[in-house]
Coordinates of C-alpha atoms and ligand atoms in Angstrom, one line a residue:
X1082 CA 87.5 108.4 109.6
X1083 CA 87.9 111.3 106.6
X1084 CA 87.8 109.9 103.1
X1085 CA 87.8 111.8 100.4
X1086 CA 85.9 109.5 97.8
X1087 CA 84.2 106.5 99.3
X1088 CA 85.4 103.3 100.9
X1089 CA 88.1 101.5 98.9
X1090 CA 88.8 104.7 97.2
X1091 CA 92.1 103.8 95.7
X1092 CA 90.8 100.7 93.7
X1093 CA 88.1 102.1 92.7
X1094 CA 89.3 105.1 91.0
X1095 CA 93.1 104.8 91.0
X1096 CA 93.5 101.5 89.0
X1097 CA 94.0 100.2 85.6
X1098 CA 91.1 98.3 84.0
X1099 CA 93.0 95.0 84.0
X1100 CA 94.7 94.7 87.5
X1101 CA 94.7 91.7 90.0
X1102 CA 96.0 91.5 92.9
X1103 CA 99.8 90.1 93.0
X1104 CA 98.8 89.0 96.8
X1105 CA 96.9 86.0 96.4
X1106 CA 93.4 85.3 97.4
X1107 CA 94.4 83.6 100.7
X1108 CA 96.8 86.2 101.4
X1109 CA 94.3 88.6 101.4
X1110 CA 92.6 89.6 104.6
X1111 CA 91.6 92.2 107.0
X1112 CA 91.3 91.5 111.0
X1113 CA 88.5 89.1 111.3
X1114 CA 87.5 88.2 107.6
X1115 CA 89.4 86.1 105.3
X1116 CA 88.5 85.1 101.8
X1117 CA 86.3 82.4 101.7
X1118 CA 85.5 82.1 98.2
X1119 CA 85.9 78.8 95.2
X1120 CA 89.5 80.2 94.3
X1121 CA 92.1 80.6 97.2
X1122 CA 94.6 80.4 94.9
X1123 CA 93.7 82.9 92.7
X1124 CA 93.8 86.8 92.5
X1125 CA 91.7 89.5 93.1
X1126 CA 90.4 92.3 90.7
X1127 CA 90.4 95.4 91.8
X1128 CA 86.5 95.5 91.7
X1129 CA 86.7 92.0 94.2
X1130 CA 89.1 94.3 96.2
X1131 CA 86.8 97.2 96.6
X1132 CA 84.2 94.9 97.2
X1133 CA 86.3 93.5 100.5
X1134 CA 87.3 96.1 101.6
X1135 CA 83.6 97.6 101.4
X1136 CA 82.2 94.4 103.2
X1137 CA 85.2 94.9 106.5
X1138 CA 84.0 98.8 106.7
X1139 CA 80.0 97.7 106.8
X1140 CA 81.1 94.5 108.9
X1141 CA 83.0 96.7 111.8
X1142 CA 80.5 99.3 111.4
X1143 CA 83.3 101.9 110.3
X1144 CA 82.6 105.5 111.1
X1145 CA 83.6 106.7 108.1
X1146 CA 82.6 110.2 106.8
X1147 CA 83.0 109.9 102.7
X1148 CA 83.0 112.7 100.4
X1149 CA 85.6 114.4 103.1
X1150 CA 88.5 115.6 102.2
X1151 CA 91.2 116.4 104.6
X1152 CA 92.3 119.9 103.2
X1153 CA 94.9 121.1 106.0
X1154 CA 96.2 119.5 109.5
X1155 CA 98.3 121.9 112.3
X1156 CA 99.5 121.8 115.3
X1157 CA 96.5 123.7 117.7
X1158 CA 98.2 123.5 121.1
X1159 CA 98.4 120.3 122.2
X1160 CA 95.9 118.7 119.4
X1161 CA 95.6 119.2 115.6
X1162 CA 93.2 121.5 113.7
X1163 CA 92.1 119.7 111.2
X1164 CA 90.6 121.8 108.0
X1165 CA 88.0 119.5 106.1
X1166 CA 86.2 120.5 102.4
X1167 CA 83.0 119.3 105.0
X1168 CA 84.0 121.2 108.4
X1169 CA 86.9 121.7 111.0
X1170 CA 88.0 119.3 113.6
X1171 CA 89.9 119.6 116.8
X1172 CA 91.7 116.3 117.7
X1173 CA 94.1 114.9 120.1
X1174 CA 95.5 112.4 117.6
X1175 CA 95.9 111.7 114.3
X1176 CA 96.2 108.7 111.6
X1177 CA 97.6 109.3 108.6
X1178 CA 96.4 106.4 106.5
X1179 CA 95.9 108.4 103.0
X1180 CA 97.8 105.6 101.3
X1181 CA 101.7 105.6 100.1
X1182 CA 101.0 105.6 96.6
X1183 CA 98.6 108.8 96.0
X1184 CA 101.9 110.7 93.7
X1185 CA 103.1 108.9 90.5
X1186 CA 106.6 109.6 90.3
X1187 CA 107.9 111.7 87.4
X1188 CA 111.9 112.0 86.9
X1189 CA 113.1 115.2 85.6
X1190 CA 113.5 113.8 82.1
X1191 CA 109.6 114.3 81.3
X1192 CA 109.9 117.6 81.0
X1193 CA 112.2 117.3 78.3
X1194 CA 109.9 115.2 76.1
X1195 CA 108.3 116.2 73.3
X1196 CA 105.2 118.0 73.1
X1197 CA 103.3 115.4 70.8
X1198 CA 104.4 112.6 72.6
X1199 CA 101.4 111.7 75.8
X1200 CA 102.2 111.0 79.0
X1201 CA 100.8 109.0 81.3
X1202 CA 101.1 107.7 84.7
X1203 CA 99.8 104.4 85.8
X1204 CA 97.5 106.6 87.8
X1205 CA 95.6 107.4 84.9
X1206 CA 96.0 104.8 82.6
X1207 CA 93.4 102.2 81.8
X1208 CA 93.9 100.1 79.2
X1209 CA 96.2 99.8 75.9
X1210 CA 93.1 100.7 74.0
X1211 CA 92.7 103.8 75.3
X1212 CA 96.7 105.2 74.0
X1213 CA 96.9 107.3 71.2
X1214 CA 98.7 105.7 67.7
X1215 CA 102.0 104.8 67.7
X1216 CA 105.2 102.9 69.9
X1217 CA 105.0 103.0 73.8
X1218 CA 108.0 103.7 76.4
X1219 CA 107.9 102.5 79.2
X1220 CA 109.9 103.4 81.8
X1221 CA 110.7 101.5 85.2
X1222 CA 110.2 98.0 85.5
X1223 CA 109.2 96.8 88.7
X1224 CA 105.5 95.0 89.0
X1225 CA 103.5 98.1 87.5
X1226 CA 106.1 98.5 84.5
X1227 CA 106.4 94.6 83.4
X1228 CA 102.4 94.4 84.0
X1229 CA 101.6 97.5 81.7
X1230 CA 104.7 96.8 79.7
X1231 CA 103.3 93.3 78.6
X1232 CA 99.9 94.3 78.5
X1233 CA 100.5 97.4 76.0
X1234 CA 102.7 94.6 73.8
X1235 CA 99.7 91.6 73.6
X1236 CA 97.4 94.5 72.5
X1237 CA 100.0 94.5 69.3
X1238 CA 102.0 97.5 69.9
X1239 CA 105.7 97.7 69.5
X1240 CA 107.1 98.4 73.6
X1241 CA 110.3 99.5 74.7
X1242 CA 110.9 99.1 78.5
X1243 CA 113.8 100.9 80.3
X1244 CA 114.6 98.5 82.9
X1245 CA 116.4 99.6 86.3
X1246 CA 116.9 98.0 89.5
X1247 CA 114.3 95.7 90.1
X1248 CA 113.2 92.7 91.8
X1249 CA 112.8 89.3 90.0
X1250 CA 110.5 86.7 91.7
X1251 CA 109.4 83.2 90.0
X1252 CA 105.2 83.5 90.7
X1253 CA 105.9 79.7 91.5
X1254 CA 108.5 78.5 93.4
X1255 CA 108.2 74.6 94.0
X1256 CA 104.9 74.2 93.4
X1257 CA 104.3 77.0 96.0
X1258 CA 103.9 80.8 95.4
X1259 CA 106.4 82.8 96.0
X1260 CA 104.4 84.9 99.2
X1261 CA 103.8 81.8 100.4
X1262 CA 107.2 81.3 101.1
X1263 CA 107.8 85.1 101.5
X1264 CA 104.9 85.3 104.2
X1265 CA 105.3 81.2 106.0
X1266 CA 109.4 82.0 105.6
X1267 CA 108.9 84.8 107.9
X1268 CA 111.0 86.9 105.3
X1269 CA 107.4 89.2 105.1
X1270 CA 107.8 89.2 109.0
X1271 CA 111.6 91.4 109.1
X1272 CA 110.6 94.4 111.6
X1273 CA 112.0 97.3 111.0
X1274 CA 114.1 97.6 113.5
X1275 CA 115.8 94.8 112.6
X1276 CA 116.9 95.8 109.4
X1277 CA 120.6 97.4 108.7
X1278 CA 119.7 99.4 106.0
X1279 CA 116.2 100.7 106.5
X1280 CA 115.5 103.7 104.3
X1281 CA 117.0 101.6 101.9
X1282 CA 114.5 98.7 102.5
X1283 CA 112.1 101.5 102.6
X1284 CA 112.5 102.5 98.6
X1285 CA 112.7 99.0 97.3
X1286 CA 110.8 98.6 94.3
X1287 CA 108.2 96.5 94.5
X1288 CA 109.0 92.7 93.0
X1289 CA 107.9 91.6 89.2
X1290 CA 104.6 89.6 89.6
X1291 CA 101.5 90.0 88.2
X1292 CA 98.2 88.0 89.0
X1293 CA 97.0 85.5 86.5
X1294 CA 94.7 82.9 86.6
X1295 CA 97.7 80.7 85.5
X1296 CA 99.9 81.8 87.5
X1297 CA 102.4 82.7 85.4
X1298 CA 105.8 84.0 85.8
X1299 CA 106.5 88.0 84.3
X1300 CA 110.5 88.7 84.4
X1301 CA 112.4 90.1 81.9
X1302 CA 112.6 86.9 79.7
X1303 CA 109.3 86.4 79.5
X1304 CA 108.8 89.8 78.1
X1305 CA 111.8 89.5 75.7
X1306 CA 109.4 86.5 75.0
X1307 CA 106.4 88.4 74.1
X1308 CA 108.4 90.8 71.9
X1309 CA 109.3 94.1 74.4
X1310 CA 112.7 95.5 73.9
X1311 CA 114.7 95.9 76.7
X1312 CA 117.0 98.8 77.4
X1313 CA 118.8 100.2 80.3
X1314 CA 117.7 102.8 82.3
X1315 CA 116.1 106.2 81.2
X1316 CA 119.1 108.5 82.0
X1317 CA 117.8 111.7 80.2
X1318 CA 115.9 113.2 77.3
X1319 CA 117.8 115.8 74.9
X1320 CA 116.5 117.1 71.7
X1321 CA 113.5 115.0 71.3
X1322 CA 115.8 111.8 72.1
X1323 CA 115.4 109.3 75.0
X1324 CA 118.9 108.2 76.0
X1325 CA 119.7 105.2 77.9
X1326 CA 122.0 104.1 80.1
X1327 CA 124.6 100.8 78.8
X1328 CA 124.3 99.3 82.3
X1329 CA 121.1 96.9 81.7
X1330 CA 123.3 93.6 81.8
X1331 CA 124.7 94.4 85.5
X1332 CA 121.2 95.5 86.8
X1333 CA 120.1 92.2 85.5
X1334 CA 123.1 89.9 86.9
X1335 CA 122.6 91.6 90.1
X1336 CA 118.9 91.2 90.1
X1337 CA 119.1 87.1 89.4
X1338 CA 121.9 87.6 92.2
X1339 CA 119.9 88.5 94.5
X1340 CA 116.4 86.0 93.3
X1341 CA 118.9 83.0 93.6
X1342 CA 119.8 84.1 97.2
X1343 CA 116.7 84.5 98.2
X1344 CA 115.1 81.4 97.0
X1345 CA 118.3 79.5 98.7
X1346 CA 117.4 81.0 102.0
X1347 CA 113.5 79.3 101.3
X1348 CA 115.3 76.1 100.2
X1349 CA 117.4 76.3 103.5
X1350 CA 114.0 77.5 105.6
X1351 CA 111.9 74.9 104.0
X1352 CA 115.1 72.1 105.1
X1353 CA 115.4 73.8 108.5
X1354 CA 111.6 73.6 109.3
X1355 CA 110.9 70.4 108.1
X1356 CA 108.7 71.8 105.0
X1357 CA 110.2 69.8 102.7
X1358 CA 107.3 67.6 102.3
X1359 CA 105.2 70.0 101.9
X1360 CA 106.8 71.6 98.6
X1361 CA 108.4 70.6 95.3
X1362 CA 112.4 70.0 94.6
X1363 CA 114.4 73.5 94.3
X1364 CA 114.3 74.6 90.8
X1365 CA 116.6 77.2 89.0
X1366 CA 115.9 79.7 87.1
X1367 CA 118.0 80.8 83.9
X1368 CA 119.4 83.9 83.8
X1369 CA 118.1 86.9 82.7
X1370 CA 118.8 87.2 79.0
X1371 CA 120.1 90.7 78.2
X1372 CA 121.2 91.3 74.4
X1373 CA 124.3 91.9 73.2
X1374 CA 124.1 95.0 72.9
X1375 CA 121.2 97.2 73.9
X1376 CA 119.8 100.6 72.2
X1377 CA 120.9 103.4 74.1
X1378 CA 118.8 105.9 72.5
X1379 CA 115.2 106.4 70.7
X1380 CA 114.5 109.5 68.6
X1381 CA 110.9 110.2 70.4
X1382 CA 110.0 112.0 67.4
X1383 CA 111.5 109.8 64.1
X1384 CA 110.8 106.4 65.8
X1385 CA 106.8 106.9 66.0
X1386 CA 106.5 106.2 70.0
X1387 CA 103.1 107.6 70.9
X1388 CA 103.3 107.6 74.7
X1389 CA 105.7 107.4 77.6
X1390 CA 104.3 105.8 80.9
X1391 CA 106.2 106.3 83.7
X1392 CA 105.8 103.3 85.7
X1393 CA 108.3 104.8 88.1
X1394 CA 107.1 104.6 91.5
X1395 CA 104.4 106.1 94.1
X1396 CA 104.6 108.2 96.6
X1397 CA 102.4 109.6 99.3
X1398 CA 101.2 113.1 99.2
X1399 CA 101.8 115.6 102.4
X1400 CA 100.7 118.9 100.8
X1401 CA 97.9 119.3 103.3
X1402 CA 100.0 118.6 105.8
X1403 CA 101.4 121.4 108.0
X1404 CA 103.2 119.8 110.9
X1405 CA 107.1 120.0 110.3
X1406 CA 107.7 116.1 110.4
X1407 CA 109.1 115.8 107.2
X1408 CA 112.7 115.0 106.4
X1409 CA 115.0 116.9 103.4
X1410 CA 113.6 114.6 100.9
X1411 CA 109.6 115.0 102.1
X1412 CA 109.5 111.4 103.7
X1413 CA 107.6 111.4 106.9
X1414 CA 110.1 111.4 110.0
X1415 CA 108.6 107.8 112.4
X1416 CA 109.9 105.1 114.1
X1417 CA 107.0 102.4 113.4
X1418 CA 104.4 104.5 112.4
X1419 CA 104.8 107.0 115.6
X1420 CA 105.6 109.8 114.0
X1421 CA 108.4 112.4 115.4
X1422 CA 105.1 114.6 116.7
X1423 CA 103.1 113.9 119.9
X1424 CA 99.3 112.8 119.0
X1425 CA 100.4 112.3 115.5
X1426 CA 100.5 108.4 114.0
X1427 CA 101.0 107.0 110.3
X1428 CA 99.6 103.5 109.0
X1429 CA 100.1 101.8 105.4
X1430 CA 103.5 103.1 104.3
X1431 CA 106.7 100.9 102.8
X1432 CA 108.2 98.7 105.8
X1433 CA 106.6 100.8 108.5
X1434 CA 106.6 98.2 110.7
X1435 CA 107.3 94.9 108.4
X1436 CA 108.1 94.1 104.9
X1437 CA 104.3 93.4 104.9
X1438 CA 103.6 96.5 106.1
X1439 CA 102.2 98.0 102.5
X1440 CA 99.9 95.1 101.4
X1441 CA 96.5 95.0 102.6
X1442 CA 97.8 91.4 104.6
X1443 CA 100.6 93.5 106.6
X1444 CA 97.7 96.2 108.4
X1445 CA 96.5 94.2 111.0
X1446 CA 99.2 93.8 113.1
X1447 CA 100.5 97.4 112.4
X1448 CA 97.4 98.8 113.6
X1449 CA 97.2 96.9 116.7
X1450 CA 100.9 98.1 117.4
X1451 CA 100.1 101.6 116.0
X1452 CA 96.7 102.2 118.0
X1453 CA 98.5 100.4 121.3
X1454 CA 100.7 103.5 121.4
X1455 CA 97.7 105.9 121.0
X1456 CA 95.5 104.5 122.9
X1457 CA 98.4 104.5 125.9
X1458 CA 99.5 108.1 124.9
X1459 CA 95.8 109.4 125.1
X1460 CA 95.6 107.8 128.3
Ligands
FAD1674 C1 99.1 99.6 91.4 C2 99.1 99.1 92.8 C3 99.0 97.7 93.0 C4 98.9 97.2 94.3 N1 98.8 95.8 94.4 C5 98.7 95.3 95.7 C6 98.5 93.9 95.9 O1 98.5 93.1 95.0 N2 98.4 93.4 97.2 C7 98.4 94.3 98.3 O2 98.2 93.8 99.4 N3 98.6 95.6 98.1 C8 98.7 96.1 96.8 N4 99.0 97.5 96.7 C9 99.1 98.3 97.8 C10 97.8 98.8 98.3 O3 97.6 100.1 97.8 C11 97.7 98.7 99.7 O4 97.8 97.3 100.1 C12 96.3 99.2 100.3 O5 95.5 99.7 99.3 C13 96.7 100.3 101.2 O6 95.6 100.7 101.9 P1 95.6 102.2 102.5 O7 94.3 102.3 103.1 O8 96.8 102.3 103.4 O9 95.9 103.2 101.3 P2 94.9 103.5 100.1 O10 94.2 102.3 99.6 O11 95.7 104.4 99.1 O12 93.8 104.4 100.8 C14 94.0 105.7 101.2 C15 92.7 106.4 101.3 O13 92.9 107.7 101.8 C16 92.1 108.6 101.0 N5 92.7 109.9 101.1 C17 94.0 110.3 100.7 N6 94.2 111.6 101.0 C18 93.1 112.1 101.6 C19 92.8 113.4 102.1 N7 93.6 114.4 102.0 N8 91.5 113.5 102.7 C20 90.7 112.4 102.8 N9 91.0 111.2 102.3 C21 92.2 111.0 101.7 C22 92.1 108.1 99.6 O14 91.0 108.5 98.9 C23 92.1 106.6 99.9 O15 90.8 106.0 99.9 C24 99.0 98.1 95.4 C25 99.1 99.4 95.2 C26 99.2 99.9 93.9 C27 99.3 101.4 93.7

């Protein structure tokens, strides 16, 4: 096993000061260890998480060489040369498991903003504190934009937060939270090749929750609440202005759409699998409120914002590798995490094999699958 940094890289180095888990603590596991701590219900920080993950490597014994980075991989008859910054390797197969999220997205618009305005990715941001003076934009508002968005606002700043499509979940959803019902519901549990539209299901943004200990609920209302502005989505920058788009009601009414229909299909599990007892009464949720009319520019420069963060997604970074399994739009070409390349295998990416495929919960079972087909192909 190559790493680059150490064990638990990612949460170590790659996190904001402030972030939990949205998985909670009982939700959490690895093959063999659970959480057994005071606080099932609670979620972990990222320090807790690299502290896991630490104890599962030094628990299997993990052979992992740290400190290695993976520099170049290539076809080498029928292996892969592998080109380390500590040495070359020769092997039959190969894992990619470098993480989906090592890229922070950037649309085209940044380079359009002005000079004195920072920008920042959730990559390297740490905490509001650490900004420079002024307004913050942030744009994209799935669970790292609403997290960021209300933490920038508590610390007293004015935030505006150009909201897309997104996916609104309670945290609680009849006394229950909502992965509980996403993981007992078997919604978590869709394969992927039962699923119409998979690249589709592949991009989905991932839902609004954040971690608290009280386990409260972070949709758009309850940032209207704390004072964000809302506008639609970031469509371009020209001349020093941020223009957005007038669509923000529709993203919304299709986003409560689509919450409402999911938590009937838990209501009708829950009645269906005689869980009723188990939970609270069905609750509704209001909609999202969307003003009259939103802004649908800023002036970067006359409205004193002092940083854009563009909380607009991840993606995983292929530059080192040189095997051509990579479609038009650099996704990596697999069915399940058996990538379109003999020897060559991929773990941890969006709906690889499951919905739960990209949280730490989902791994087990895709590695079993994953390492059955290598294990029989080396065979
Ligand atoms: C902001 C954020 C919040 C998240 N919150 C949750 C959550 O609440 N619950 C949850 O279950 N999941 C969450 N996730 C997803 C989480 O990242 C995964 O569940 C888990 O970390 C995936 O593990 P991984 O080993 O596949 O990838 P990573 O944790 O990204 O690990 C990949 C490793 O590969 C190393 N690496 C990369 N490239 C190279 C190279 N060229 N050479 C050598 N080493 C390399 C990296 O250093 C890193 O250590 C979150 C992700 C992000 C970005």
């Amino acid at each position: 096993m190559l790493e680059r940094g150490e064990v638990a890289n990612s949460w170590r180095r790659e996190r904001w000061d402030s972030l939990r888990l949205l998985t909670p603590n009982w939700l959490t596991r690895l093959p063999g260890q659970h959480y057994d701590g005071p606080d099932p219900d609670g979620y972990m920080t990222s320090g807790e998480v690299a502290e896991f993950i630490d104890r599962f490597a030094r628990a299997v014994r993990a052979p992992v060489r740290t400190g290695t980075e993976v520099l170049s991989i290539r076809p080498d008859g029928a292996a892969y040369h592998v080109l380390t910054g500590r040495g070359e390797f020769r092997s039959r197969a190969v894992v990619l498991a470098g993480g989906a999220c090592n890229i922070a997205t950037v649309p085209a618009a940044g380079t359009d903003v002005p000079g004195a305005v920072a920008q920042l990715t959730p990559l390297g941001y740490r905490g509001p504190d650490r900004l420079p003076d002024g307004g913050v934009l942030v744009v994209g508002a799935s669970a790292t934009g609403v997290q960021l968005a209300a933490e920038i606002r508590r610390s007293g700043r004015p935030v505006t937060l150009a909201v897309g499509e997104h996916v609104r979940l309670p945290r609680v959803y009849r006394k229950r939270d909502v992965l509980w019902w996403m993981h007992h519901s078997g919604v978590w549990d869709q394969r992927h090749d039962e699923i119409d539209d998979l690249d589709r299901a592949r991009r989905l943004p991932s839902p609004q929750l954040v971690g608290t200990p009280e386990r409260a609920t972070l949709d758009l209302n309850a940032l209207t609440a704390l004072g964000v502005e809302l506008v639609g989505r970031l469509a371009k920058v020209r001349d020093g202005v941020a223009l957005f788009s007038g669509g923000l009601r529709n993203v919304c009414a299709l986003a409560d759409l689509k919450m409402n229909r999911l938590l009937a299909a838990f209501d009708e599990w829950a009645r269906a699998d005689g869980r009723e007892s188990d939970v609270g009464p069905p609750e509704q949720f209001p909609p999202t409120v969307v003003p009259a009319r939103t802004r649908l520019r800023l002036d970067l420069r006359g409205d004193r914002i002092g940083a854009i963060i563009w909380a607009t997604g991840f993606r995983p970074d292929y530059r080192w590798l040189d095997v051509p399994v990579l479609d038009g739009k650099g996704r990596l070409r697999h069915e399940g995490g058996v990538v379109d390349a003999p020897g060559l295998y991929a773990l941890g990416l969006p709906m690889l094999r499951r919905r739960r495929s990209s949280f730490i919960n989902g791994i087990e079972d895709d590695a079993r699958a994953v390492i059955g087909h290598l294990a029989a192909a080396l065979r």
